[in-house]
mmCIF file of C-alpha atoms in Angstrom:
data_model
loop_
_atom_site.group_PDB
_atom_site.id
_atom_site.type_symbol
_atom_site.label_atom_id
_atom_site.label_comp_id
_atom_site.label_asym_id
_atom_site.label_seq_id
_atom_site.Cartn_x
_atom_site.Cartn_y
_atom_site.Cartn_z
ATOM 1 C CA UNK A 91 25.372 88.496 -8.891
ATOM 2 C CA UNK A 92 21.864 88.056 -10.249
ATOM 3 C CA UNK A 93 22.711 84.423 -11.039
ATOM 4 C CA UNK A 94 23.932 83.795 -7.569
ATOM 5 C CA UNK A 95 20.641 85.296 -6.042
ATOM 6 C CA UNK A 96 18.537 83.188 -8.475
ATOM 7 C CA UNK A 97 20.327 79.954 -7.392
ATOM 8 C CA UNK A 98 19.899 80.992 -3.586
ATOM 9 C CA UNK A 99 16.219 81.600 -4.157
ATOM 10 C CA UNK A 100 15.828 78.098 -6.041
ATOM 11 C CA UNK A 101 17.572 76.548 -3.141
ATOM 12 C CA UNK A 102 15.392 78.004 -0.477
ATOM 13 C CA UNK A 103 12.271 77.149 -2.462
ATOM 14 C CA UNK A 104 13.413 73.458 -2.884
ATOM 15 C CA UNK A 105 14.342 73.185 0.841
ATOM 16 C CA UNK A 106 10.886 74.604 1.648
ATOM 17 C CA UNK A 107 9.137 71.971 -0.537
ATOM 18 C CA UNK A 108 11.220 69.203 1.001
ATOM 19 C CA UNK A 109 10.336 70.412 4.385
ATOM 20 C CA UNK A 110 6.630 70.572 3.533
ATOM 21 C CA UNK A 111 6.804 67.121 2.124
ATOM 22 C CA UNK A 112 8.619 65.675 5.248
ATOM 23 C CA UNK A 113 6.074 67.342 7.502
ATOM 24 C CA UNK A 114 3.228 65.640 5.601
ATOM 25 C CA UNK A 115 4.344 62.225 6.285
ATOM 26 C CA UNK A 116 3.710 59.352 8.853
ATOM 27 C CA UNK A 117 6.273 58.545 11.550
ATOM 28 C CA UNK A 118 6.216 55.284 13.440
ATOM 29 C CA UNK A 119 7.389 55.432 17.144
ATOM 30 C CA UNK A 120 7.511 52.292 19.268
ATOM 31 C CA UNK A 121 7.341 52.292 22.976
ATOM 32 C CA UNK A 122 10.274 49.788 23.013
ATOM 33 C CA UNK A 123 12.176 47.914 20.263
ATOM 34 C CA UNK A 124 13.097 44.866 22.389
ATOM 35 C CA UNK A 125 11.208 42.415 24.627
ATOM 36 C CA UNK A 126 12.685 39.707 26.994
ATOM 37 C CA UNK A 127 10.390 36.918 27.774
ATOM 38 C CA UNK A 128 12.792 35.674 30.386
ATOM 39 C CA UNK A 129 12.929 32.079 31.353
ATOM 40 C CA UNK A 130 9.847 29.874 30.769
ATOM 41 C CA UNK A 131 9.040 26.200 30.434
ATOM 42 C CA UNK A 132 8.630 24.530 27.018
ATOM 43 C CA UNK A 133 5.257 22.921 28.144
ATOM 44 C CA UNK A 134 3.802 26.385 28.687
ATOM 45 C CA UNK A 135 3.406 26.674 24.891
ATOM 46 C CA UNK A 136 3.286 29.850 22.845
ATOM 47 C CA UNK A 137 4.290 33.152 24.355
ATOM 48 C CA UNK A 138 3.243 36.479 22.881
ATOM 49 C CA UNK A 139 4.016 40.212 23.164
ATOM 50 C CA UNK A 140 2.517 43.288 21.702
ATOM 51 C CA UNK A 141 5.030 45.852 20.585
ATOM 52 C CA UNK A 142 2.841 49.230 20.669
ATOM 53 C CA UNK A 143 3.537 52.036 18.314
ATOM 54 C CA UNK A 144 2.121 55.496 17.590
ATOM 55 C CA UNK A 145 1.896 57.590 14.445
ATOM 56 C CA UNK A 146 3.588 60.858 15.401
ATOM 57 C CA UNK A 147 3.482 62.254 11.765
ATOM 58 C CA UNK A 148 1.117 64.137 9.901
ATOM 59 C CA UNK A 149 -0.215 61.556 7.431
ATOM 60 C CA UNK A 150 -1.889 58.037 7.718
ATOM 61 C CA UNK A 151 0.643 55.238 8.630
ATOM 62 C CA UNK A 152 0.443 52.011 6.629
ATOM 63 C CA UNK A 153 2.458 48.861 7.809
ATOM 64 C CA UNK A 154 3.122 47.101 4.429
ATOM 65 C CA UNK A 155 4.767 44.013 5.931
ATOM 66 C CA UNK A 156 6.176 42.480 9.027
ATOM 67 C CA UNK A 157 8.788 39.699 8.570
ATOM 68 C CA UNK A 158 10.329 37.469 11.193
ATOM 69 C CA UNK A 159 13.774 35.865 11.002
ATOM 70 C CA UNK A 160 12.359 32.500 11.958
ATOM 71 C CA UNK A 161 9.304 30.452 11.249
ATOM 72 C CA UNK A 162 9.016 29.740 14.983
ATOM 73 C CA UNK A 163 8.090 33.505 15.372
ATOM 74 C CA UNK A 164 4.589 34.399 14.015
ATOM 75 C CA UNK A 165 3.711 38.231 13.704
ATOM 76 C CA UNK A 166 0.331 39.922 13.576
ATOM 77 C CA UNK A 167 -0.154 43.681 13.068
ATOM 78 C CA UNK A 168 -2.543 46.521 12.643
ATOM 79 C CA UNK A 169 -3.376 46.341 8.957
ATOM 80 C CA UNK A 170 -5.609 49.309 8.518
ATOM 81 C CA UNK A 171 -4.039 52.787 8.123
ATOM 82 C CA UNK A 172 -3.179 54.388 11.492
ATOM 83 C CA UNK A 173 -4.155 58.083 11.543
ATOM 84 C CA UNK A 174 -1.794 60.710 12.924
ATOM 85 C CA UNK A 175 -1.906 60.479 16.807
ATOM 86 C CA UNK A 176 -3.437 57.035 16.804
ATOM 87 C CA UNK A 177 -1.825 53.813 17.955
ATOM 88 C CA UNK A 178 -1.331 50.353 16.615
ATOM 89 C CA UNK A 179 0.495 47.105 17.524
ATOM 90 C CA UNK A 180 2.696 44.362 16.322
ATOM 91 C CA UNK A 181 1.976 41.104 18.065
ATOM 92 C CA UNK A 182 4.720 38.662 18.103
ATOM 93 C CA UNK A 183 4.253 34.982 19.018
ATOM 94 C CA UNK A 184 7.106 32.655 19.881
ATOM 95 C CA UNK A 185 6.565 28.866 19.564
ATOM 96 C CA UNK A 186 9.027 26.996 21.985
ATOM 97 C CA UNK A 187 8.094 23.469 20.957
ATOM 98 C CA UNK A 188 11.327 21.367 20.453
ATOM 99 C CA UNK A 189 13.410 24.557 20.846
ATOM 100 C CA UNK A 190 15.106 24.484 24.280
ATOM 101 C CA UNK A 191 17.675 26.887 25.323
ATOM 102 C CA UNK A 192 18.397 30.598 24.761
ATOM 103 C CA UNK A 193 16.898 32.305 21.678
ATOM 104 C CA UNK A 194 16.989 35.748 20.005
ATOM 105 C CA UNK A 195 14.826 36.540 17.045
ATOM 106 C CA UNK A 196 14.325 39.739 14.980
ATOM 107 C CA UNK A 197 11.229 41.087 13.325
ATOM 108 C CA UNK A 198 11.528 43.525 10.489
ATOM 109 C CA UNK A 199 8.734 46.264 10.077
ATOM 110 C CA UNK A 200 8.322 47.965 6.770
ATOM 111 C CA UNK A 201 5.929 50.989 6.369
ATOM 112 C CA UNK A 202 5.459 54.404 4.579
ATOM 113 C CA UNK A 203 6.771 56.194 7.638
ATOM 114 C CA UNK A 204 9.809 58.630 7.479
ATOM 115 C CA UNK A 205 11.625 55.767 9.280
ATOM 116 C CA UNK A 206 10.482 53.122 6.792
ATOM 117 C CA UNK A 207 12.365 50.147 8.308
ATOM 118 C CA UNK A 208 12.362 49.253 11.991
ATOM 119 C CA UNK A 209 13.773 46.178 13.592
ATOM 120 C CA UNK A 210 12.270 44.666 16.808
ATOM 121 C CA UNK A 211 13.776 41.946 18.814
ATOM 122 C CA UNK A 212 12.611 39.154 21.223
ATOM 123 C CA UNK A 213 14.676 37.102 23.477
ATOM 124 C CA UNK A 214 14.342 34.509 26.224
ATOM 125 C CA UNK A 215 15.218 31.044 27.488
ATOM 126 C CA UNK A 216 13.201 27.840 27.183
ATOM 127 C CA UNK A 217 13.453 25.222 29.839
ATOM 128 C CA UNK A 218 13.117 21.912 27.956
ATOM 129 C CA UNK A 219 10.212 19.653 28.958
ATOM 130 C CA UNK A 220 10.888 16.091 29.994
ATOM 131 C CA UNK A 221 10.467 13.972 27.000
ATOM 132 C CA UNK A 222 8.381 10.712 27.059
ATOM 133 C CA UNK A 223 10.001 7.387 26.456
ATOM 134 C CA UNK A 224 8.149 7.202 23.058
ATOM 135 C CA UNK A 225 9.839 10.586 22.071
ATOM 136 C CA UNK A 226 13.192 9.370 23.216
ATOM 137 C CA UNK A 227 12.766 6.155 21.246
ATOM 138 C CA UNK A 228 10.766 7.422 18.230
ATOM 139 C CA UNK A 229 11.568 4.457 15.895
ATOM 140 C CA UNK A 230 9.074 1.591 16.334
ATOM 141 C CA UNK A 231 10.268 -1.774 15.247
ATOM 142 C CA UNK A 232 7.604 -4.253 16.102
ATOM 143 C CA UNK A 233 7.197 -4.597 19.785
ATOM 144 C CA UNK A 234 10.440 -2.701 20.638
ATOM 145 C CA UNK A 235 11.495 0.951 20.130
ATOM 146 C CA UNK A 236 14.757 2.483 19.141
ATOM 147 C CA UNK A 237 16.382 5.953 18.719
ATOM 148 C CA UNK A 238 17.421 4.882 15.328
ATOM 149 C CA UNK A 239 17.279 1.580 13.570
ATOM 150 C CA UNK A 240 20.419 2.335 11.530
ATOM 151 C CA UNK A 241 23.900 1.672 12.548
ATOM 152 C CA UNK A 242 26.619 3.427 10.633
ATOM 153 C CA UNK A 243 30.106 2.290 10.751
ATOM 154 C CA UNK A 244 31.102 5.370 8.726
ATOM 155 C CA UNK A 245 34.642 4.594 7.325
ATOM 156 C CA UNK A 246 36.182 1.175 7.850
ATOM 157 C CA UNK A 247 39.318 -0.384 6.169
ATOM 158 C CA UNK A 248 38.880 -3.373 3.877
ATOM 159 C CA UNK A 249 40.753 -5.607 6.176
ATOM 160 C CA UNK A 250 39.192 -4.361 9.265
ATOM 161 C CA UNK A 251 36.829 -6.039 11.832
ATOM 162 C CA UNK A 252 34.888 -3.653 14.055
ATOM 163 C CA UNK A 253 32.067 -3.805 16.734
ATOM 164 C CA UNK A 254 29.375 -1.338 17.416
ATOM 165 C CA UNK A 255 25.944 -1.414 18.969
ATOM 166 C CA UNK A 256 22.396 -0.158 18.774
ATOM 167 C CA UNK A 257 20.197 0.369 21.883
ATOM 168 C CA UNK A 258 16.472 -0.712 22.074
ATOM 169 C CA UNK A 259 13.825 -0.568 24.704
ATOM 170 C CA UNK A 260 10.816 -2.645 25.540
ATOM 171 C CA UNK A 261 7.917 -0.142 26.493
ATOM 172 C CA UNK A 262 5.383 -2.787 26.407
ATOM 173 C CA UNK A 263 3.828 -4.798 29.336
ATOM 174 C CA UNK A 264 5.226 -8.278 28.275
ATOM 175 C CA UNK A 265 8.680 -9.723 27.791
ATOM 176 C CA UNK A 266 9.991 -9.698 24.157
ATOM 177 C CA UNK A 267 12.522 -12.356 22.810
ATOM 178 C CA UNK A 268 14.583 -11.012 19.913
ATOM 179 C CA UNK A 269 16.276 -13.234 17.383
ATOM 180 C CA UNK A 270 18.038 -12.928 14.097
ATOM 181 C CA UNK A 271 16.265 -14.347 11.088
ATOM 182 C CA UNK A 272 18.687 -13.296 8.349
ATOM 183 C CA UNK A 273 22.004 -11.473 8.264
ATOM 184 C CA UNK A 274 24.907 -11.208 5.759
ATOM 185 C CA UNK A 275 27.873 -13.576 6.442
ATOM 186 C CA UNK A 276 30.064 -10.499 7.183
ATOM 187 C CA UNK A 277 27.880 -9.164 9.863
ATOM 188 C CA UNK A 278 27.775 -11.109 13.329
ATOM 189 C CA UNK A 279 24.800 -9.849 15.324
ATOM 190 C CA UNK A 280 24.477 -10.619 19.056
ATOM 191 C CA UNK A 281 21.316 -9.616 21.116
ATOM 192 C CA UNK A 282 21.991 -8.696 24.720
ATOM 193 C CA UNK A 283 19.872 -9.843 26.458
ATOM 194 C CA UNK A 284 17.852 -11.978 24.097
ATOM 195 C CA UNK A 285 14.734 -11.581 26.165
ATOM 196 C CA UNK A 286 13.982 -8.072 27.205
ATOM 197 C CA UNK A 287 11.558 -7.547 30.190
ATOM 198 C CA UNK A 288 9.007 -4.652 30.182
ATOM 199 C CA UNK A 289 10.646 -1.198 30.788
ATOM 200 C CA UNK A 290 14.230 -2.663 30.234
ATOM 201 C CA UNK A 291 16.738 -2.030 27.549
ATOM 202 C CA UNK A 292 18.859 -4.219 25.234
ATOM 203 C CA UNK A 293 21.506 -3.857 22.572
ATOM 204 C CA UNK A 294 22.066 -5.160 19.202
ATOM 205 C CA UNK A 295 25.919 -5.808 19.112
ATOM 206 C CA UNK A 296 27.049 -5.886 15.565
ATOM 207 C CA UNK A 297 30.511 -6.868 14.380
ATOM 208 C CA UNK A 298 31.360 -5.870 10.773
ATOM 209 C CA UNK A 299 34.088 -8.005 8.956
ATOM 210 C CA UNK A 300 34.963 -5.803 6.010
ATOM 211 C CA UNK A 301 37.451 -8.454 4.584
ATOM 212 C CA UNK A 302 34.436 -10.722 3.911
ATOM 213 C CA UNK A 303 32.376 -8.115 2.359
ATOM 214 C CA UNK A 304 34.785 -7.656 -0.653
ATOM 215 C CA UNK A 305 33.386 -4.416 -1.863
ATOM 216 C CA UNK A 306 34.391 -0.697 -1.703
ATOM 217 C CA UNK A 307 32.761 2.556 -1.197
ATOM 218 C CA UNK A 308 29.355 3.063 0.412
ATOM 219 C CA UNK A 309 27.447 -0.148 1.155
ATOM 220 C CA UNK A 310 24.349 -0.874 3.182
ATOM 221 C CA UNK A 311 22.682 -3.959 4.333
ATOM 222 C CA UNK A 312 19.656 -5.201 6.416
ATOM 223 C CA UNK A 313 19.462 -7.538 9.193
ATOM 224 C CA UNK A 314 16.095 -9.198 9.636
ATOM 225 C CA UNK A 315 14.846 -10.058 13.037
ATOM 226 C CA UNK A 316 12.265 -12.154 14.855
ATOM 227 C CA UNK A 317 10.162 -11.147 17.829
ATOM 228 C CA UNK A 318 8.741 -13.763 20.001
ATOM 229 C CA UNK A 319 9.340 -16.306 17.251
ATOM 230 C CA UNK A 320 7.630 -14.271 14.645
ATOM 231 C CA UNK A 321 9.091 -12.571 11.557
ATOM 232 C CA UNK A 322 7.954 -9.541 9.709
ATOM 233 C CA UNK A 323 9.556 -7.470 6.929
ATOM 234 C CA UNK A 324 9.376 -4.397 9.310
ATOM 235 C CA UNK A 325 11.423 -6.201 11.962
ATOM 236 C CA UNK A 326 14.856 -5.160 10.735
ATOM 237 C CA UNK A 327 17.839 -2.836 11.298
ATOM 238 C CA UNK A 328 20.092 -1.138 8.696
ATOM 239 C CA UNK A 329 23.913 -1.358 8.765
ATOM 240 C CA UNK A 330 26.010 0.880 6.501
ATOM 241 C CA UNK A 331 29.742 1.511 6.057
ATOM 242 C CA UNK A 332 32.107 3.151 3.800
ATOM 243 C CA UNK A 333 34.857 0.593 2.891
ATOM 244 C CA UNK A 334 38.231 1.902 2.004
ATOM 245 C CA UNK A 335 41.353 0.236 0.894
ATOM 246 C CA UNK A 336 44.099 0.038 3.482
ATOM 247 C CA UNK A 337 47.203 1.584 2.007
ATOM 248 C CA UNK A 338 49.015 2.052 5.285
ATOM 249 C CA UNK A 339 50.980 -1.215 4.937
ATOM 250 C CA UNK A 340 52.614 -0.330 1.678
ATOM 251 C CA UNK A 341 56.261 0.283 1.715
ATOM 252 C CA UNK A 342 57.954 3.561 0.275
ATOM 253 C CA UNK A 343 59.042 1.515 -2.826
ATOM 254 C CA UNK A 344 55.480 0.196 -3.253
ATOM 255 C CA UNK A 345 54.123 3.564 -2.927
ATOM 256 C CA UNK A 346 56.724 4.946 -5.492
ATOM 257 C CA UNK A 347 55.513 2.215 -7.929
ATOM 258 C CA UNK A 348 51.979 2.506 -7.284
ATOM 259 C CA UNK A 349 49.313 3.220 -9.926
ATOM 260 C CA UNK A 350 48.106 6.844 -10.648
ATOM 261 C CA UNK A 351 44.622 7.544 -11.862
ATOM 262 C CA UNK A 352 43.874 10.412 -14.252
ATOM 263 C CA UNK A 353 40.864 11.703 -16.297
ATOM 264 C CA UNK A 354 40.545 13.689 -19.374
ATOM 265 C CA UNK A 355 37.698 15.563 -17.699
ATOM 266 C CA UNK A 356 35.611 15.393 -14.549
ATOM 267 C CA UNK A 357 32.490 17.345 -15.428
ATOM 268 C CA UNK A 358 30.411 16.938 -18.726
ATOM 269 C CA UNK A 359 27.745 19.455 -19.440
ATOM 270 C CA UNK A 360 25.273 18.207 -21.970
ATOM 271 C CA UNK A 361 23.417 21.529 -22.345
ATOM 272 C CA UNK A 362 19.706 21.357 -22.701
ATOM 273 C CA UNK A 363 17.685 18.413 -23.863
ATOM 274 C CA UNK A 364 14.150 17.445 -24.022
ATOM 275 C CA UNK A 365 12.546 15.068 -21.339
ATOM 276 C CA UNK A 366 12.918 11.552 -22.482
ATOM 277 C CA UNK A 367 16.155 11.969 -24.505
ATOM 278 C CA UNK A 368 19.165 9.953 -23.512
ATOM 279 C CA UNK A 369 22.658 11.552 -23.311
ATOM 280 C CA UNK A 370 25.810 9.340 -24.059
ATOM 281 C CA UNK A 371 29.294 10.432 -22.983
ATOM 282 C CA UNK A 372 32.713 8.812 -22.517
ATOM 283 C CA UNK A 373 35.141 9.762 -19.724
ATOM 284 C CA UNK A 374 38.622 8.554 -20.353
ATOM 285 C CA UNK A 375 40.410 6.972 -17.353
ATOM 286 C CA UNK A 376 44.307 6.997 -17.580
ATOM 287 C CA UNK A 377 46.946 5.270 -15.602
ATOM 288 C CA UNK A 378 50.074 7.616 -15.308
ATOM 289 C CA UNK A 379 51.562 5.187 -12.585
ATOM 290 C CA UNK A 380 54.089 2.308 -12.598
ATOM 291 C CA UNK A 381 51.699 -0.551 -11.840
ATOM 292 C CA UNK A 382 48.357 -1.847 -12.862
ATOM 293 C CA UNK A 383 45.404 0.493 -12.002
ATOM 294 C CA UNK A 384 42.407 -1.539 -10.719
ATOM 295 C CA UNK A 385 38.920 -0.072 -10.823
ATOM 296 C CA UNK A 386 37.379 -1.306 -7.597
ATOM 297 C CA UNK A 387 34.009 0.083 -8.129
ATOM 298 C CA UNK A 388 31.876 2.454 -10.172
ATOM 299 C CA UNK A 389 28.615 3.806 -8.676
ATOM 300 C CA UNK A 390 26.184 6.305 -10.095
ATOM 301 C CA UNK A 391 24.184 8.532 -7.715
ATOM 302 C CA UNK A 392 20.987 7.797 -9.709
ATOM 303 C CA UNK A 393 19.431 4.841 -11.402
ATOM 304 C CA UNK A 394 18.886 7.196 -14.469
ATOM 305 C CA UNK A 395 22.686 6.952 -15.167
ATOM 306 C CA UNK A 396 24.248 3.847 -16.391
ATOM 307 C CA UNK A 397 28.091 3.392 -16.257
ATOM 308 C CA UNK A 398 30.018 0.769 -18.174
ATOM 309 C CA UNK A 399 33.820 0.602 -18.214
ATOM 310 C CA UNK A 400 35.574 -1.009 -21.028
ATOM 311 C CA UNK A 401 37.936 -2.829 -18.567
ATOM 312 C CA UNK A 402 38.579 -2.852 -14.798
ATOM 313 C CA UNK A 403 42.425 -3.236 -15.066
ATOM 314 C CA UNK A 404 44.452 -0.630 -16.823
ATOM 315 C CA UNK A 405 48.229 -1.048 -17.564
ATOM 316 C CA UNK A 406 50.827 1.632 -16.882
ATOM 317 C CA UNK A 407 50.711 4.297 -19.646
ATOM 318 C CA UNK A 408 47.296 3.001 -21.000
ATOM 319 C CA UNK A 409 43.726 4.300 -20.709
ATOM 320 C CA UNK A 410 40.230 2.916 -20.893
ATOM 321 C CA UNK A 411 36.800 4.330 -21.786
ATOM 322 C CA UNK A 412 34.122 4.872 -19.084
ATOM 323 C CA UNK A 413 30.774 4.920 -20.989
ATOM 324 C CA UNK A 414 28.032 6.936 -19.312
ATOM 325 C CA UNK A 415 24.349 7.100 -20.335
ATOM 326 C CA UNK A 416 21.959 9.433 -18.868
ATOM 327 C CA UNK A 417 18.269 8.796 -19.326
ATOM 328 C CA UNK A 418 15.980 11.969 -18.815
ATOM 329 C CA UNK A 419 12.858 10.251 -18.648
ATOM 330 C CA UNK A 420 10.848 11.593 -15.720
ATOM 331 C CA UNK A 421 13.548 14.239 -15.125
ATOM 332 C CA UNK A 422 12.924 17.947 -15.365
ATOM 333 C CA UNK A 423 14.962 21.067 -14.835
ATOM 334 C CA UNK A 424 18.560 21.377 -13.723
ATOM 335 C CA UNK A 425 20.326 17.954 -13.422
ATOM 336 C CA UNK A 426 23.564 17.175 -11.644
ATOM 337 C CA UNK A 427 24.348 13.547 -11.408
ATOM 338 C CA UNK A 428 27.614 12.055 -9.924
ATOM 339 C CA UNK A 429 29.634 8.884 -10.763
ATOM 340 C CA UNK A 430 31.910 7.653 -8.066
ATOM 341 C CA UNK A 431 35.053 5.881 -9.380
ATOM 342 C CA UNK A 432 37.045 3.862 -6.778
ATOM 343 C CA UNK A 433 40.559 2.585 -7.648
ATOM 344 C CA UNK A 434 43.631 1.189 -6.136
ATOM 345 C CA UNK A 435 45.475 4.579 -6.418
ATOM 346 C CA UNK A 436 46.829 5.374 -2.946
ATOM 347 C CA UNK A 437 46.870 9.001 -3.509
ATOM 348 C CA UNK A 438 43.474 9.366 -4.978
ATOM 349 C CA UNK A 439 41.439 6.225 -4.298
ATOM 350 C CA UNK A 440 37.983 8.014 -4.840
ATOM 351 C CA UNK A 441 37.175 10.293 -7.715
ATOM 352 C CA UNK A 442 33.836 12.009 -8.368
ATOM 353 C CA UNK A 443 32.828 12.590 -11.970
ATOM 354 C CA UNK A 444 29.675 14.683 -12.905
ATOM 355 C CA UNK A 445 27.253 14.983 -15.606
ATOM 356 C CA UNK A 446 25.195 17.926 -15.643
ATOM 357 C CA UNK A 447 22.730 19.960 -17.812
ATOM 358 C CA UNK A 448 19.051 21.059 -18.191
ATOM 359 C CA UNK A 449 16.125 19.045 -19.126
ATOM 360 C CA UNK A 450 13.122 20.924 -20.597
ATOM 361 C CA UNK A 451 9.568 19.485 -20.596
#
C-alpha cells in the first residue's frame, strides 16, 4: 500500500513539473496559415505577403529558420526574440518571372515554441506576359535568330532517308540571303526562301540519308552557312541522329541464325587510385550465336577512356578482348565512365559497359 502511494505521489510531482515546464514555453500562433495571391500578371513582378504571428506563451519566442519549398519563394522573418504577448511576421515573396500558370508553395517555420514546426502555404495563378521576338528566338546566328540551331533526327534506321526542318526569323531591318557553305554529303540542305525579308521567317529543310553516313550510334555534324555572301564560323547549325541497324527485313530463319553478343562482365570497379594513374582492364566479348558477330562501333563517354578491340569480327563460339584504358589525369572524386558497344546482334544491338571507381587527389 505504501509503495502504491509513493508511486502515485511521484507521478503527481512529475506531472506538475511537466505542466510547469510547458507553461513556461513560447507558443507561436498565426492569424492564418495560407494566402492566395489570386490571379496576377507576370510583368507585375514580385508579390509579397506578411504572415503575422503572436507569441501566446510565457517565454520568448525564437524563430530559428524559415525554409521555402522553391527558390522562387524568398522568406524574411522577425529574427529577434518575440516576448510573450508580442507579434512578429514572416514575409513571403514570390517571383513569377518565367513561371506562368498555377502555383502552390510551402514555407516551413521552425522555432522553440510548443508547436515547433509550422507550415505556411501560398498559392495563385500567373498570367504569362507576351514574350518579345528575341525571347521567342533566343539563338542568334549572325543576322538571323532561331529557337534552336540544332536539329535532332533522334533515331533513324541505317537505310533510311528522312527530312525535317528548322525555323529561323529575320528580325533586322534589311533582307538576308542565306546559303550553304559546307555540308556533309549525306545531308541535303535547302533554304526556303533563300532571301528573307525583314520580319519574315524561313526554314532550313534538311534531308538525312543515313545509308551514306555508314556509321552507327549517336552522331553529330555541323552545316556551315553564308549570310549575304559572307561566311563565319558562328554561322552554322548542328544536325544529330542516332543511327540504328534495320533488322526488320530479316526472315525468321535469318533471326534464328543471327549472332548473339555476350560479355563476361559489364561493370568494372577499379577501387581507389591516385590522380594521374592509369587503369587498364579487359572486357571479353563473346559470340554465342550462329553467324559472325560484327562490332559496328565502340564509343567511350569521355576522352579520358581509350577502347581498343582485338578484332571487329567474332566467329560463332569465339570471343575477343576489348582493352579499356582510363586515364585519371585531371579527374577527382567518384568516376563513372561508360563504353557503348554496337553490334549486329538483332536482339541486343547496343550494350553499355561501365568503368567506375574513386580518384583521390
